[in-house]
mmCIF file with all atom_site columns, C-alpha atoms and ligand atoms in Angstrom:
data_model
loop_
_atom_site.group_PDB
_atom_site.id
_atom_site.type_symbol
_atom_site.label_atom_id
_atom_site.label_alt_id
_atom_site.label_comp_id
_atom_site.label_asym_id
_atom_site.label_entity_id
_atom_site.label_seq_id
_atom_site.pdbx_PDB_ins_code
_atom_site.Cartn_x
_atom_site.Cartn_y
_atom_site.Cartn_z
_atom_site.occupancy
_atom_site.B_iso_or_equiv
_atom_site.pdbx_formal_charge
_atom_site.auth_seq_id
_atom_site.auth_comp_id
_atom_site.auth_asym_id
_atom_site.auth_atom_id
_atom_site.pdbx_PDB_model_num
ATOM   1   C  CA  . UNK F 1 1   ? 106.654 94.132  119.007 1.00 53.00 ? 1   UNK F CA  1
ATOM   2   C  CA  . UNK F 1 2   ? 103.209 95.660  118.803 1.00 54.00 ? 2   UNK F CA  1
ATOM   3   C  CA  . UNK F 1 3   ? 103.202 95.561  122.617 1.00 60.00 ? 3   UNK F CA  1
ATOM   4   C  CA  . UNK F 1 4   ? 106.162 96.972  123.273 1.00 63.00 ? 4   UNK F CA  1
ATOM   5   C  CA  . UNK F 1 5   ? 104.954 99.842  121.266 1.00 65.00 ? 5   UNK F CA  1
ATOM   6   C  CA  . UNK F 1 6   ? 101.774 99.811  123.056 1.00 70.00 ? 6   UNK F CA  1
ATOM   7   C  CA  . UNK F 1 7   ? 101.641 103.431 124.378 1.00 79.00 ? 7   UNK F CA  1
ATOM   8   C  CA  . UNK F 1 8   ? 103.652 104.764 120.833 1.00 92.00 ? 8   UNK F CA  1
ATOM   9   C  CA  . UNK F 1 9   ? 101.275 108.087 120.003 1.00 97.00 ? 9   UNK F CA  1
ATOM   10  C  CA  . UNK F 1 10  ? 100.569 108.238 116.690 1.00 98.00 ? 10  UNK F CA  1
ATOM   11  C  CA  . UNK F 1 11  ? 99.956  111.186 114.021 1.00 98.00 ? 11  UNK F CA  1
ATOM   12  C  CA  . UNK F 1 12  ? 97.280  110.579 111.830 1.00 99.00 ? 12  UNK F CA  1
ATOM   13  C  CA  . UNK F 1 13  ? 95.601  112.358 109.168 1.00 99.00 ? 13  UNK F CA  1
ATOM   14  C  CA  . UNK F 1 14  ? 92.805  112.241 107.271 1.00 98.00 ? 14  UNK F CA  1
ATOM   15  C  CA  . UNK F 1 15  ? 92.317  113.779 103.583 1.00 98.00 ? 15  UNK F CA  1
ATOM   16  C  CA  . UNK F 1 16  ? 91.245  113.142 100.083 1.00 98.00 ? 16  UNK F CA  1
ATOM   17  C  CA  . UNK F 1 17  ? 87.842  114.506 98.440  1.00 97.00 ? 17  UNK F CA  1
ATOM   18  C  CA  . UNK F 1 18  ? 85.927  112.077 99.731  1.00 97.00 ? 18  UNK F CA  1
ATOM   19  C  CA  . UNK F 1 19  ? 82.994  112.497 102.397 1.00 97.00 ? 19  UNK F CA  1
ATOM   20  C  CA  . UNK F 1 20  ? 84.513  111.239 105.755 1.00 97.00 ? 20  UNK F CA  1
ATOM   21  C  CA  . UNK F 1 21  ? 87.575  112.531 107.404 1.00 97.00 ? 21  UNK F CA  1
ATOM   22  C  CA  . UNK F 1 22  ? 85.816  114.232 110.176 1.00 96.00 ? 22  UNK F CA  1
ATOM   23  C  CA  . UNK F 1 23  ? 83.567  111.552 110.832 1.00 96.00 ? 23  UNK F CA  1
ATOM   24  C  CA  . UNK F 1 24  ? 86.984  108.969 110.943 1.00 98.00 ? 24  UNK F CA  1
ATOM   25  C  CA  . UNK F 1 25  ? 88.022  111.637 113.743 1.00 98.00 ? 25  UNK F CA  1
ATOM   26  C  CA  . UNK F 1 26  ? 84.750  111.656 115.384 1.00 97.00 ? 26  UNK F CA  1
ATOM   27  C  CA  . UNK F 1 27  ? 84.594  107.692 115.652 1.00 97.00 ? 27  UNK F CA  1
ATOM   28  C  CA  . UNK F 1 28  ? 88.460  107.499 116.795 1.00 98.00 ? 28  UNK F CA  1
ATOM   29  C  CA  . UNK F 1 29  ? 86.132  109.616 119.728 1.00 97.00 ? 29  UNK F CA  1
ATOM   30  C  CA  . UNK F 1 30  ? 83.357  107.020 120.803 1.00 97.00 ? 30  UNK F CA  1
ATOM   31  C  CA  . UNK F 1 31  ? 86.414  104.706 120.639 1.00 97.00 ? 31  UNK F CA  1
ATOM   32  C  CA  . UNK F 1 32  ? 88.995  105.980 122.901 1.00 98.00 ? 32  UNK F CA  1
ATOM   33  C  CA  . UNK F 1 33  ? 85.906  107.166 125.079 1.00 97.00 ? 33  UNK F CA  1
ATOM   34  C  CA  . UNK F 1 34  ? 85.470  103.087 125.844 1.00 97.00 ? 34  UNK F CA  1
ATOM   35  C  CA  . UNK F 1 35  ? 88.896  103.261 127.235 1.00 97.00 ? 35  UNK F CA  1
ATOM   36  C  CA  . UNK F 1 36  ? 87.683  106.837 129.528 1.00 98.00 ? 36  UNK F CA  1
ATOM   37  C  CA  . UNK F 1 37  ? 90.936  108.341 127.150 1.00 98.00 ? 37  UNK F CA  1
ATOM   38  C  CA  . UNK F 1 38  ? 90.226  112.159 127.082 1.00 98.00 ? 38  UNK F CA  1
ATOM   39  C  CA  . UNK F 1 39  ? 89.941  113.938 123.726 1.00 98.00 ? 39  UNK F CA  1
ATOM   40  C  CA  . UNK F 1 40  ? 90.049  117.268 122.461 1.00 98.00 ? 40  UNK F CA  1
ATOM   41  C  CA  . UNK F 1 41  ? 89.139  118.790 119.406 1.00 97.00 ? 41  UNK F CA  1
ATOM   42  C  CA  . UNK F 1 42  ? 89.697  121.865 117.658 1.00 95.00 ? 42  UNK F CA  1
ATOM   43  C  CA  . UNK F 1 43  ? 88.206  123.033 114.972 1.00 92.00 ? 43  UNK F CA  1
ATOM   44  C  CA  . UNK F 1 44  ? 90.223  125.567 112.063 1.00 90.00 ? 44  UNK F CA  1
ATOM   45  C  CA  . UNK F 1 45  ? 87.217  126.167 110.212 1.00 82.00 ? 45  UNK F CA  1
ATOM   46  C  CA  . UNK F 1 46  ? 84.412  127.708 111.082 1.00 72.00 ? 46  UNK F CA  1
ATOM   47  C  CA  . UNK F 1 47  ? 81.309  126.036 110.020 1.00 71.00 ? 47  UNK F CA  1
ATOM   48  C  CA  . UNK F 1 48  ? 81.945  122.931 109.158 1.00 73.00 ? 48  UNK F CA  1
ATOM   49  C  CA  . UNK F 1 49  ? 80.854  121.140 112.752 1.00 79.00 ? 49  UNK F CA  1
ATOM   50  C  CA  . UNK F 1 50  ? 77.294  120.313 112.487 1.00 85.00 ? 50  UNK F CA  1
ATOM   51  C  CA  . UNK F 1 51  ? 74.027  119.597 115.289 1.00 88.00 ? 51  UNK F CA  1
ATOM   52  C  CA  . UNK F 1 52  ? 74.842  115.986 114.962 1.00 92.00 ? 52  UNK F CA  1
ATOM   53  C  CA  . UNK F 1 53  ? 78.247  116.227 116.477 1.00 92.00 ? 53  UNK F CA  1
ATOM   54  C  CA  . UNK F 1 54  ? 77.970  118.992 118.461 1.00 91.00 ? 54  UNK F CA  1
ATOM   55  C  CA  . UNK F 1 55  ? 74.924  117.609 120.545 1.00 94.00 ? 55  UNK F CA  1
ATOM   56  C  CA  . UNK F 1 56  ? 76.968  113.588 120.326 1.00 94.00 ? 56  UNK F CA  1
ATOM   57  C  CA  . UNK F 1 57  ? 79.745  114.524 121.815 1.00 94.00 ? 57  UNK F CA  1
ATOM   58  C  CA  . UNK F 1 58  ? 77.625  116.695 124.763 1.00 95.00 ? 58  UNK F CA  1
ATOM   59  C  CA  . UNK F 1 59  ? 76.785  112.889 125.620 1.00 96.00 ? 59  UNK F CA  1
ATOM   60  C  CA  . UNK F 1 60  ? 80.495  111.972 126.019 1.00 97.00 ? 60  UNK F CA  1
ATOM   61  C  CA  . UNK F 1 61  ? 81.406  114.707 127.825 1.00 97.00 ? 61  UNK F CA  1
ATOM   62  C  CA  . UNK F 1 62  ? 83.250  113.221 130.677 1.00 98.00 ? 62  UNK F CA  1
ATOM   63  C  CA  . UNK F 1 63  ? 85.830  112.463 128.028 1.00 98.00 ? 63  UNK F CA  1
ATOM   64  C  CA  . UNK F 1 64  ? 85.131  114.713 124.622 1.00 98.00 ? 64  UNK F CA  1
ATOM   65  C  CA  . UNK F 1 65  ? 85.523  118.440 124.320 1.00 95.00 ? 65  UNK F CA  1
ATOM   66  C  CA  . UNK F 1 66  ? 85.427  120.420 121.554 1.00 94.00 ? 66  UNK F CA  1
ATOM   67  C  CA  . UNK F 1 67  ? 86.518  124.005 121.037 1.00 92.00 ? 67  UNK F CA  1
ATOM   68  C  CA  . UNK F 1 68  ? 86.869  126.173 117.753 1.00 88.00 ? 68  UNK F CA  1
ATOM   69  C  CA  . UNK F 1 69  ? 89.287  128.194 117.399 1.00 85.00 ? 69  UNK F CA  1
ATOM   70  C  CA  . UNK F 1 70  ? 90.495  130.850 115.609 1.00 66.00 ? 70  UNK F CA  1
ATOM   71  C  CA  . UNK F 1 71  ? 87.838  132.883 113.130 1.00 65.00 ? 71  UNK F CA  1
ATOM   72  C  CA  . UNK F 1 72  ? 88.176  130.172 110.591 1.00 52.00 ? 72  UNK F CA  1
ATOM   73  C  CA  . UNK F 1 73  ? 87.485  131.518 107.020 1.00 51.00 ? 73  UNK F CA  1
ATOM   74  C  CA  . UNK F 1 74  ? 83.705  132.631 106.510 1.00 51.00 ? 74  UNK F CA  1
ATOM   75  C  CA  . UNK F 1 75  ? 84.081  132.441 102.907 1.00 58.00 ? 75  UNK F CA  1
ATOM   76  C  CA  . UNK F 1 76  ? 85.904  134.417 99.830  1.00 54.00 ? 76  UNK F CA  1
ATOM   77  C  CA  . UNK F 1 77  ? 87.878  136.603 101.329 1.00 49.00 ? 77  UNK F CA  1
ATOM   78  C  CA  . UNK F 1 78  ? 88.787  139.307 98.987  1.00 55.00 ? 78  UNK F CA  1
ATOM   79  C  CA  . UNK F 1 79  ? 89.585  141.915 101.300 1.00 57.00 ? 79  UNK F CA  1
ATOM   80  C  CA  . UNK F 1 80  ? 93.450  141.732 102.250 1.00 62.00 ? 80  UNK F CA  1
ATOM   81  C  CA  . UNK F 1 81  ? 92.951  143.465 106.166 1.00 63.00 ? 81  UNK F CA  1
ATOM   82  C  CA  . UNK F 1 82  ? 90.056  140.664 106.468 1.00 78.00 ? 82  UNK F CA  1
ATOM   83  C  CA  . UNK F 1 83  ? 92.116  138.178 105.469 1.00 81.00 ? 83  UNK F CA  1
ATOM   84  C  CA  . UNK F 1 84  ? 95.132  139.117 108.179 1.00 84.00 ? 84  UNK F CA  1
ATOM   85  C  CA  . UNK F 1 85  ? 92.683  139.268 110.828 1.00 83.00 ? 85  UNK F CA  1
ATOM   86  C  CA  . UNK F 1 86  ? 91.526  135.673 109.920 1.00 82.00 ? 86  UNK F CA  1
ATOM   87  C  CA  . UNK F 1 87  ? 95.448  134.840 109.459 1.00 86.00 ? 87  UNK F CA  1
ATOM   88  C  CA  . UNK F 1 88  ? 96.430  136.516 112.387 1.00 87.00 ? 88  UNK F CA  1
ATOM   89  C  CA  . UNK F 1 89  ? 93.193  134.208 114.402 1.00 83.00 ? 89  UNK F CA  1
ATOM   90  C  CA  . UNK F 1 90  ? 94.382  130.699 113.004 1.00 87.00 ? 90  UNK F CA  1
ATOM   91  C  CA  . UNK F 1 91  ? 97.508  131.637 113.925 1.00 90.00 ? 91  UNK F CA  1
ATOM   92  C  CA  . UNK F 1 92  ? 96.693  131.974 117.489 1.00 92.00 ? 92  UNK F CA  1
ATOM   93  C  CA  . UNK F 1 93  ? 94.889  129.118 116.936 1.00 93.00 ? 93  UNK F CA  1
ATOM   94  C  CA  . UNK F 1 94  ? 97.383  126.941 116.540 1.00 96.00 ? 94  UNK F CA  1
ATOM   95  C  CA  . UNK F 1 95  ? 99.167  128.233 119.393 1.00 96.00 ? 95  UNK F CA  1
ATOM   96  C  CA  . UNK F 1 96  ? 96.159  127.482 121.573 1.00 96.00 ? 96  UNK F CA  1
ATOM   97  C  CA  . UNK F 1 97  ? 96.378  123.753 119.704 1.00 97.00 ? 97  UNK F CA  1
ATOM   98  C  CA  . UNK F 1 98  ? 100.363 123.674 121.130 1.00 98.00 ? 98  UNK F CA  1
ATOM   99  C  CA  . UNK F 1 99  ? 99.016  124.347 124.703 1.00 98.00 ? 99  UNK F CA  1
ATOM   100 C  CA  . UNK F 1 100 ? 96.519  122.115 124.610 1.00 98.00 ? 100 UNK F CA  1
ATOM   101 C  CA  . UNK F 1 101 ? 98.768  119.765 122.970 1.00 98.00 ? 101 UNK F CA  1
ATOM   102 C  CA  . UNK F 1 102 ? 101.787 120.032 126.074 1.00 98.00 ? 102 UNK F CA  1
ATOM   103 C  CA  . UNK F 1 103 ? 98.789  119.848 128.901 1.00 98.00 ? 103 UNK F CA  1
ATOM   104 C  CA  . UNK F 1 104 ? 99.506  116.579 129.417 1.00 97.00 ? 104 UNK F CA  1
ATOM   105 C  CA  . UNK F 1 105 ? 95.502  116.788 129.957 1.00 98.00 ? 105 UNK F CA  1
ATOM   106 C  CA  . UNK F 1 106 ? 94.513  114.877 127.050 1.00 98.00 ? 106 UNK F CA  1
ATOM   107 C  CA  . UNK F 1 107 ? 95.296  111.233 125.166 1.00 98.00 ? 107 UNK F CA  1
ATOM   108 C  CA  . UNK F 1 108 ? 94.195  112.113 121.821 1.00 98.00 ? 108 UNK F CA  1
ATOM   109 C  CA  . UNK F 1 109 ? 94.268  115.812 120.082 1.00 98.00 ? 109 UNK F CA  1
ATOM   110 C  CA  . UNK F 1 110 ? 92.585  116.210 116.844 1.00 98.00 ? 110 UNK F CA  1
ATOM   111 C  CA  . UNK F 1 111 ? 92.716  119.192 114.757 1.00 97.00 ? 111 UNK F CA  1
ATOM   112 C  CA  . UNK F 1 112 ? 89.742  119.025 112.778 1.00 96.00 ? 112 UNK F CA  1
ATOM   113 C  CA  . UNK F 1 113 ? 90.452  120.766 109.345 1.00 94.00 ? 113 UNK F CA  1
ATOM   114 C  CA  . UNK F 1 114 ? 93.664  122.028 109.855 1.00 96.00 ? 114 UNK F CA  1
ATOM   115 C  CA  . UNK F 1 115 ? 94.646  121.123 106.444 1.00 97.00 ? 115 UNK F CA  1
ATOM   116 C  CA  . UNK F 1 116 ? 92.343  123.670 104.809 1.00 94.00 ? 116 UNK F CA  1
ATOM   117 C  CA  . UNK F 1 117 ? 93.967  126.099 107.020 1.00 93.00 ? 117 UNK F CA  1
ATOM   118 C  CA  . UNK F 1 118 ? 97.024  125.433 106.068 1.00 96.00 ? 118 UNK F CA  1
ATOM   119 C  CA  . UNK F 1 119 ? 95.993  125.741 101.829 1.00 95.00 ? 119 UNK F CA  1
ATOM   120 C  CA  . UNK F 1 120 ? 93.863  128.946 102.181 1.00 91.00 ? 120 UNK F CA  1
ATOM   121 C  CA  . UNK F 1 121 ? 97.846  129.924 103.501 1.00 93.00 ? 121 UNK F CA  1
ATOM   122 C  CA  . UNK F 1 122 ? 95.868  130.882 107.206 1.00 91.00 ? 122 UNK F CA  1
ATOM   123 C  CA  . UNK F 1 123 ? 98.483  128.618 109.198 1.00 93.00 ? 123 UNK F CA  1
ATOM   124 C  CA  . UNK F 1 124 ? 102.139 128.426 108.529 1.00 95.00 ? 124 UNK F CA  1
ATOM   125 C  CA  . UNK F 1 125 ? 102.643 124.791 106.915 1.00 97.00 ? 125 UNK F CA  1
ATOM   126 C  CA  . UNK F 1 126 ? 106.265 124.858 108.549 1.00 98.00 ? 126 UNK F CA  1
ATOM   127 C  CA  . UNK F 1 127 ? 104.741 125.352 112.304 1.00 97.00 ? 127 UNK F CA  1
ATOM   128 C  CA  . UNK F 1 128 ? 102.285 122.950 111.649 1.00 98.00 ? 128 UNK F CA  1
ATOM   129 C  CA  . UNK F 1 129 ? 105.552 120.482 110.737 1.00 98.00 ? 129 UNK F CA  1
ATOM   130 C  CA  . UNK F 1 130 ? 107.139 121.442 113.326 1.00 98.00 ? 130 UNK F CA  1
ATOM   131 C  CA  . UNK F 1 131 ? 104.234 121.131 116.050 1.00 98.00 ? 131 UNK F CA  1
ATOM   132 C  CA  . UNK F 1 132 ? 103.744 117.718 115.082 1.00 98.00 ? 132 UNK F CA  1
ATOM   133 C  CA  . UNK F 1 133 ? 107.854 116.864 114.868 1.00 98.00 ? 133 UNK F CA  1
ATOM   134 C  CA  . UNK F 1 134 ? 107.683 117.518 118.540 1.00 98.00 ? 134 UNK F CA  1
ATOM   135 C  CA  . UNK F 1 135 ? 104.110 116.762 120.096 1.00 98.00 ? 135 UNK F CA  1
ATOM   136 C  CA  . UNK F 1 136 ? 104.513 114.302 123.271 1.00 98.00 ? 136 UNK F CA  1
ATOM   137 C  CA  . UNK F 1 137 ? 105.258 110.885 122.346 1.00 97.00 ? 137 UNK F CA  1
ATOM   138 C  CA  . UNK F 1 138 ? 102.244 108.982 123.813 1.00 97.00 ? 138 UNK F CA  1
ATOM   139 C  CA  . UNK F 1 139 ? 99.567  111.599 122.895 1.00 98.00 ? 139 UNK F CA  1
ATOM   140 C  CA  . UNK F 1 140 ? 97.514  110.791 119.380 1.00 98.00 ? 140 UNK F CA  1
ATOM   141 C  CA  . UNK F 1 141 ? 97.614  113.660 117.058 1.00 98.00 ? 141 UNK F CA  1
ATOM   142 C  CA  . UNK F 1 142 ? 94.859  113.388 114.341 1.00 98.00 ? 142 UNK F CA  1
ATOM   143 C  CA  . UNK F 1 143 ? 95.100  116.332 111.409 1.00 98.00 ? 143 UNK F CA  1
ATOM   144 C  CA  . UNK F 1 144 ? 91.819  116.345 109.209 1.00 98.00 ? 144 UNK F CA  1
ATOM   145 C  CA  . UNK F 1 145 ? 91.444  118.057 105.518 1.00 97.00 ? 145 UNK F CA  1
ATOM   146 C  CA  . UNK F 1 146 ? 91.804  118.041 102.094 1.00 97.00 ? 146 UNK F CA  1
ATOM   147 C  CA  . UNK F 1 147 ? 94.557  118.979 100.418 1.00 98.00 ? 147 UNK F CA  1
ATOM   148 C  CA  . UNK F 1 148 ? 97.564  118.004 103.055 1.00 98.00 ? 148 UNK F CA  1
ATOM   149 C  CA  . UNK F 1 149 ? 100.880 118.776 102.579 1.00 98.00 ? 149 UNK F CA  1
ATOM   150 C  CA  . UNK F 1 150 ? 102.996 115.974 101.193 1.00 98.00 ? 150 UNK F CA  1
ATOM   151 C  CA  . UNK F 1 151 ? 105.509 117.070 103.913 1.00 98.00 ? 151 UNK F CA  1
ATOM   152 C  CA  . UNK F 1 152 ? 102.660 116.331 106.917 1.00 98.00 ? 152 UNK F CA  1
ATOM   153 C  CA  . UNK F 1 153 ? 101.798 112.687 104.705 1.00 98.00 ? 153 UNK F CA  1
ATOM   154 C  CA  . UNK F 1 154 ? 106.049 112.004 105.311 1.00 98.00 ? 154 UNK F CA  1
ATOM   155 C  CA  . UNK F 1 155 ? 105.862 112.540 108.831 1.00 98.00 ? 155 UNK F CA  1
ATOM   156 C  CA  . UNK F 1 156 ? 102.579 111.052 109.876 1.00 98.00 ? 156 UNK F CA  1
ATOM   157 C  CA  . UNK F 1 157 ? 102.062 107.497 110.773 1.00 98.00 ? 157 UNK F CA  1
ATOM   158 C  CA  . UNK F 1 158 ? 98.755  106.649 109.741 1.00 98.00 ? 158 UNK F CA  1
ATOM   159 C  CA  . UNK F 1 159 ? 97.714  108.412 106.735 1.00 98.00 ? 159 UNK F CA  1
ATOM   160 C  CA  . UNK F 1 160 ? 94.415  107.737 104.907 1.00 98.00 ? 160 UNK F CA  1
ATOM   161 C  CA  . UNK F 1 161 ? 93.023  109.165 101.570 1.00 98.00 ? 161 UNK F CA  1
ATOM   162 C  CA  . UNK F 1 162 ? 89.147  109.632 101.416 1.00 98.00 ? 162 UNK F CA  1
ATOM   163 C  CA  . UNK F 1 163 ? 88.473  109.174 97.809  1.00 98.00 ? 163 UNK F CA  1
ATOM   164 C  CA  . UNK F 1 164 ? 85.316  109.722 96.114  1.00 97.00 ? 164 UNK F CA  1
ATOM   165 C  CA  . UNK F 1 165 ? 83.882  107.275 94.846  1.00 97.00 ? 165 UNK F CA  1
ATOM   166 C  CA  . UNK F 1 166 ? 80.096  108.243 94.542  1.00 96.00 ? 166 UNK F CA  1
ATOM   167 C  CA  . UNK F 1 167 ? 78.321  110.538 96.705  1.00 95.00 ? 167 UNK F CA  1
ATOM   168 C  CA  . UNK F 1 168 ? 74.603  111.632 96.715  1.00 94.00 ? 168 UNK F CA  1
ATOM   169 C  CA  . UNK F 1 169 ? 75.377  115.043 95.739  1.00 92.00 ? 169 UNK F CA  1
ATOM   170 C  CA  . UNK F 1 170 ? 76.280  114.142 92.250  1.00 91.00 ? 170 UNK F CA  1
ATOM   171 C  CA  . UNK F 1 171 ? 72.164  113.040 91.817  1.00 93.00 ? 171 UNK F CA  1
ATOM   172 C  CA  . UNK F 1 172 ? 70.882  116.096 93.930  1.00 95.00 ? 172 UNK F CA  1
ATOM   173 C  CA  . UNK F 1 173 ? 70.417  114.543 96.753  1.00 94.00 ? 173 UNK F CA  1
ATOM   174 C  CA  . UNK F 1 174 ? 70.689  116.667 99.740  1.00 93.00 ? 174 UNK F CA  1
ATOM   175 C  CA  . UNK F 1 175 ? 72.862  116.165 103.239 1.00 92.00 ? 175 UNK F CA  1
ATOM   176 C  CA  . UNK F 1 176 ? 70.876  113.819 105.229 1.00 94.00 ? 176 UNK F CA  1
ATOM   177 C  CA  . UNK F 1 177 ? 70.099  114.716 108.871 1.00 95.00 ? 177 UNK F CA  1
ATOM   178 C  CA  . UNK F 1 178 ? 72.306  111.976 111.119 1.00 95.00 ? 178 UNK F CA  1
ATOM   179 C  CA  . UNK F 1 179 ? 74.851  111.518 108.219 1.00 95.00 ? 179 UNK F CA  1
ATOM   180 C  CA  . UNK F 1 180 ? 75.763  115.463 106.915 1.00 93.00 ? 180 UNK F CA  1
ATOM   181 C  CA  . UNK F 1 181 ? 74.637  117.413 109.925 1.00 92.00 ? 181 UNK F CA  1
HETATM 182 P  P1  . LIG D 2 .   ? 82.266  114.415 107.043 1.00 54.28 ? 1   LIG D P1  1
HETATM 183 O  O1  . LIG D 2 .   ? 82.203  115.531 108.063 1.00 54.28 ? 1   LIG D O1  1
HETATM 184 O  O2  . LIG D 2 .   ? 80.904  114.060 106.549 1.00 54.28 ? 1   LIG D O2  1
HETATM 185 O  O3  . LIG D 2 .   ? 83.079  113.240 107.503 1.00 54.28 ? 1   LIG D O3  1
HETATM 186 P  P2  . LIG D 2 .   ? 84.524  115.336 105.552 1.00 54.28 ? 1   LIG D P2  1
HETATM 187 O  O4  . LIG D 2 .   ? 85.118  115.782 106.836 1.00 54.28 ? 1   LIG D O4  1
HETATM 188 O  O5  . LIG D 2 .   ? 85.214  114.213 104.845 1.00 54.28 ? 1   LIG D O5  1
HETATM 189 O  O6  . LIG D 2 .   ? 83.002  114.998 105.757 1.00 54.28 ? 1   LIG D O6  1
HETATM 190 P  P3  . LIG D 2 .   ? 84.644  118.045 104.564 1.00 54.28 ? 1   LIG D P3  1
HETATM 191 O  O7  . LIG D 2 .   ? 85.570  118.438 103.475 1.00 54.28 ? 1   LIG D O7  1
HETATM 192 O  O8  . LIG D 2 .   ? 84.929  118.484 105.961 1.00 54.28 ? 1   LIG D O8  1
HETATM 193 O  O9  . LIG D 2 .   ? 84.449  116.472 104.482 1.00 54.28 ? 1   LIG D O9  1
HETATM 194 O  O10 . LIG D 2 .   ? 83.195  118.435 104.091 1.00 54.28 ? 1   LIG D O10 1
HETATM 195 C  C1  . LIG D 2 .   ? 82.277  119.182 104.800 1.00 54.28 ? 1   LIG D C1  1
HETATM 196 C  C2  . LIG D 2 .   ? 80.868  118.822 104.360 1.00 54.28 ? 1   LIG D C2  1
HETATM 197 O  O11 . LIG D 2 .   ? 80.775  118.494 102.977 1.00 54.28 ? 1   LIG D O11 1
HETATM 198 C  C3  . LIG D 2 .   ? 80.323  117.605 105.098 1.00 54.28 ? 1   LIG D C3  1
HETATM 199 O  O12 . LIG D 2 .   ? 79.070  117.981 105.639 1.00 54.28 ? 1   LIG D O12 1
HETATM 200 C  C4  . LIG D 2 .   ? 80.135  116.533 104.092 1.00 54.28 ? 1   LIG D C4  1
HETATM 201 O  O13 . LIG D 2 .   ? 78.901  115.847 104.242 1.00 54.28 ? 1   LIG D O13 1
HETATM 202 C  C5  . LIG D 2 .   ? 80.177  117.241 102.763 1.00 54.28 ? 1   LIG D C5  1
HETATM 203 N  N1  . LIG D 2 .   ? 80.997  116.449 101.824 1.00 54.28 ? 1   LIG D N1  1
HETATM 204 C  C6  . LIG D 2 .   ? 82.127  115.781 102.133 1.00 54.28 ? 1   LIG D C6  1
HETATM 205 N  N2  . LIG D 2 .   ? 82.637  115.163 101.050 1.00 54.28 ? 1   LIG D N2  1
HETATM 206 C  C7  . LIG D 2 .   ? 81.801  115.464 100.025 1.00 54.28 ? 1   LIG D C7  1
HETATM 207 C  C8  . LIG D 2 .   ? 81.760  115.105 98.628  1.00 54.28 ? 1   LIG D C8  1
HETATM 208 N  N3  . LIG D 2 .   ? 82.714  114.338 98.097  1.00 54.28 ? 1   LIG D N3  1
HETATM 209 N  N4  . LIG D 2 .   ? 80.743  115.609 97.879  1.00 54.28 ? 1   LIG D N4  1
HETATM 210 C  C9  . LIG D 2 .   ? 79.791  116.398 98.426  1.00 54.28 ? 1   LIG D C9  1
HETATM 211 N  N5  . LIG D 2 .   ? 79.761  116.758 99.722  1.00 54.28 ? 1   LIG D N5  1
HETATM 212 C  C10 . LIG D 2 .   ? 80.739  116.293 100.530 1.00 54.28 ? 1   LIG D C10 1
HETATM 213 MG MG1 . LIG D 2 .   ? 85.588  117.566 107.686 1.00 54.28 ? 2   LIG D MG1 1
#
C-alpha cells in the first residue's frame, strides 16, 4: 500500500498559534533537498521571512527558491483604496502561485502564510479551495497560517495544529537570532 502510493502528492498545512509552521515548511525544504526535489516558496505576507531563512536557503539553491508575492499586508489597513490595491496584489498572487503550481518545474510548492491572506479577506477562500482541488497529483502542496479554513483542513491530507504551549514571549524574552530571525 504505502508503495503503491509512493509518488501520491500531498496537501499539507500548517496552523494553530503556536511558534512553528513556517519553520515545519522550511525543514520539509532541507529534506526534499536530500532527494535534489525542487521547491518553491511563496510568501503572502510581507515581512514575516527573516535573515535566517533567507540567507539558508541561498545555500540550497540548486533546489530552493523563494519569491514573495503580492504586497502582502504592511499592517492596519484602514484606508479602503489601500486595502484593494493589497487585495487586488494577493490576488495576482495567487495566480502567480497557479503558474508556478502547473510548471511541472517543481516537486513541492509551499505557500507560506496563505492562510492569513485568506482571514484579512486578501485571497478568495473559494480559489484557494479550488487551486488546491485541482493542483497536479504528484506535486506537494504545503499551505502555512493561522487561522485556516475548516474547508482547506477537509481537503488537505496532512494537517497539523501548532499549539502553544509556552513560548518565551510570555516572560519577555525576545526572538532569538537562529530561532526567530
Ligand atoms: P516560525 O516562523 O518561527 O516557525 P510561525 O510560522 O509558526 O513561526 P507566524 O505566525 O508566522 O508563526 O509568526 C511570525 C513570527 O512570530 C515568528 O518570528 C515567530 O517567532 C513569532 N511567533 C510565532 N508563534 C508565536 C507565539 N505563540 N508567541 C510569540 N511569538 C510567536
Ligand atoms: Mg509563519
Amino acid at each position: 500500500m504505502a508503495e503503491k502510493n509512493q509518488d501520491k502528492g500531498l496537501t499539507i498545512v500548517y496552523t494553530g498559534n503556536g511558534k512553528g509552521k513556517t519553520t515545519a515548511a522550511l525543514g520539509i525544504c532541507v529534506r526534499a533537498a536530500g532527494y535534489r526535489k525542487k521547491i518553491k516558496i511563496l510568501q503572502f505576507v510581507k515581512g514575516s521571512w527573516k535573515y535566517g531563512e533567507l540567507e539558508g536557503i541561498k545555500l540550497l539553491k540548486d533546489f530552493v527558491d523563494m519569491e514573495q508575492v503580492g504586497e502582502g499586508f504592511v499592517g492596519i489597513v484602514d484606508d479602503n483604496k489601500e486595502f484593494e490595491v493589497h487585495q487586488k496584489a494577493a490576488r495576482e498572487g495567487l495566480e502567480h502561485a497557479r503558474q508556478v503550481i502547473f510548471s511541472g518545474e517543481y516537486d513541492i510548492v509551499i505557500l507560506d502564510e496563505l492562510n492569513i491572506a485568506v482571514d484579512l479577506g486578501l485571497v478568495d477562500a473559494d480559489a484557494v479551495l479550488e487551486l488546491v482541488k485541482s493542483k497536479p497529483e504528484a506535486l506537494h502542496l504545503v499551505i502555512t497560517g493561522r487561522n485556516a479554513r475548516p474547508e482547506l483542513i477537509e481537503i488537505a491530507d496532512l494537517v497539523t495544529e501548532m499549539k502553544e504551549i509556552k513560548h518565551p514571549y510570555q516572560k519577555g524574552v525576545l526572538a532569538q537570532r537562529a530561532i526567530d530571525w
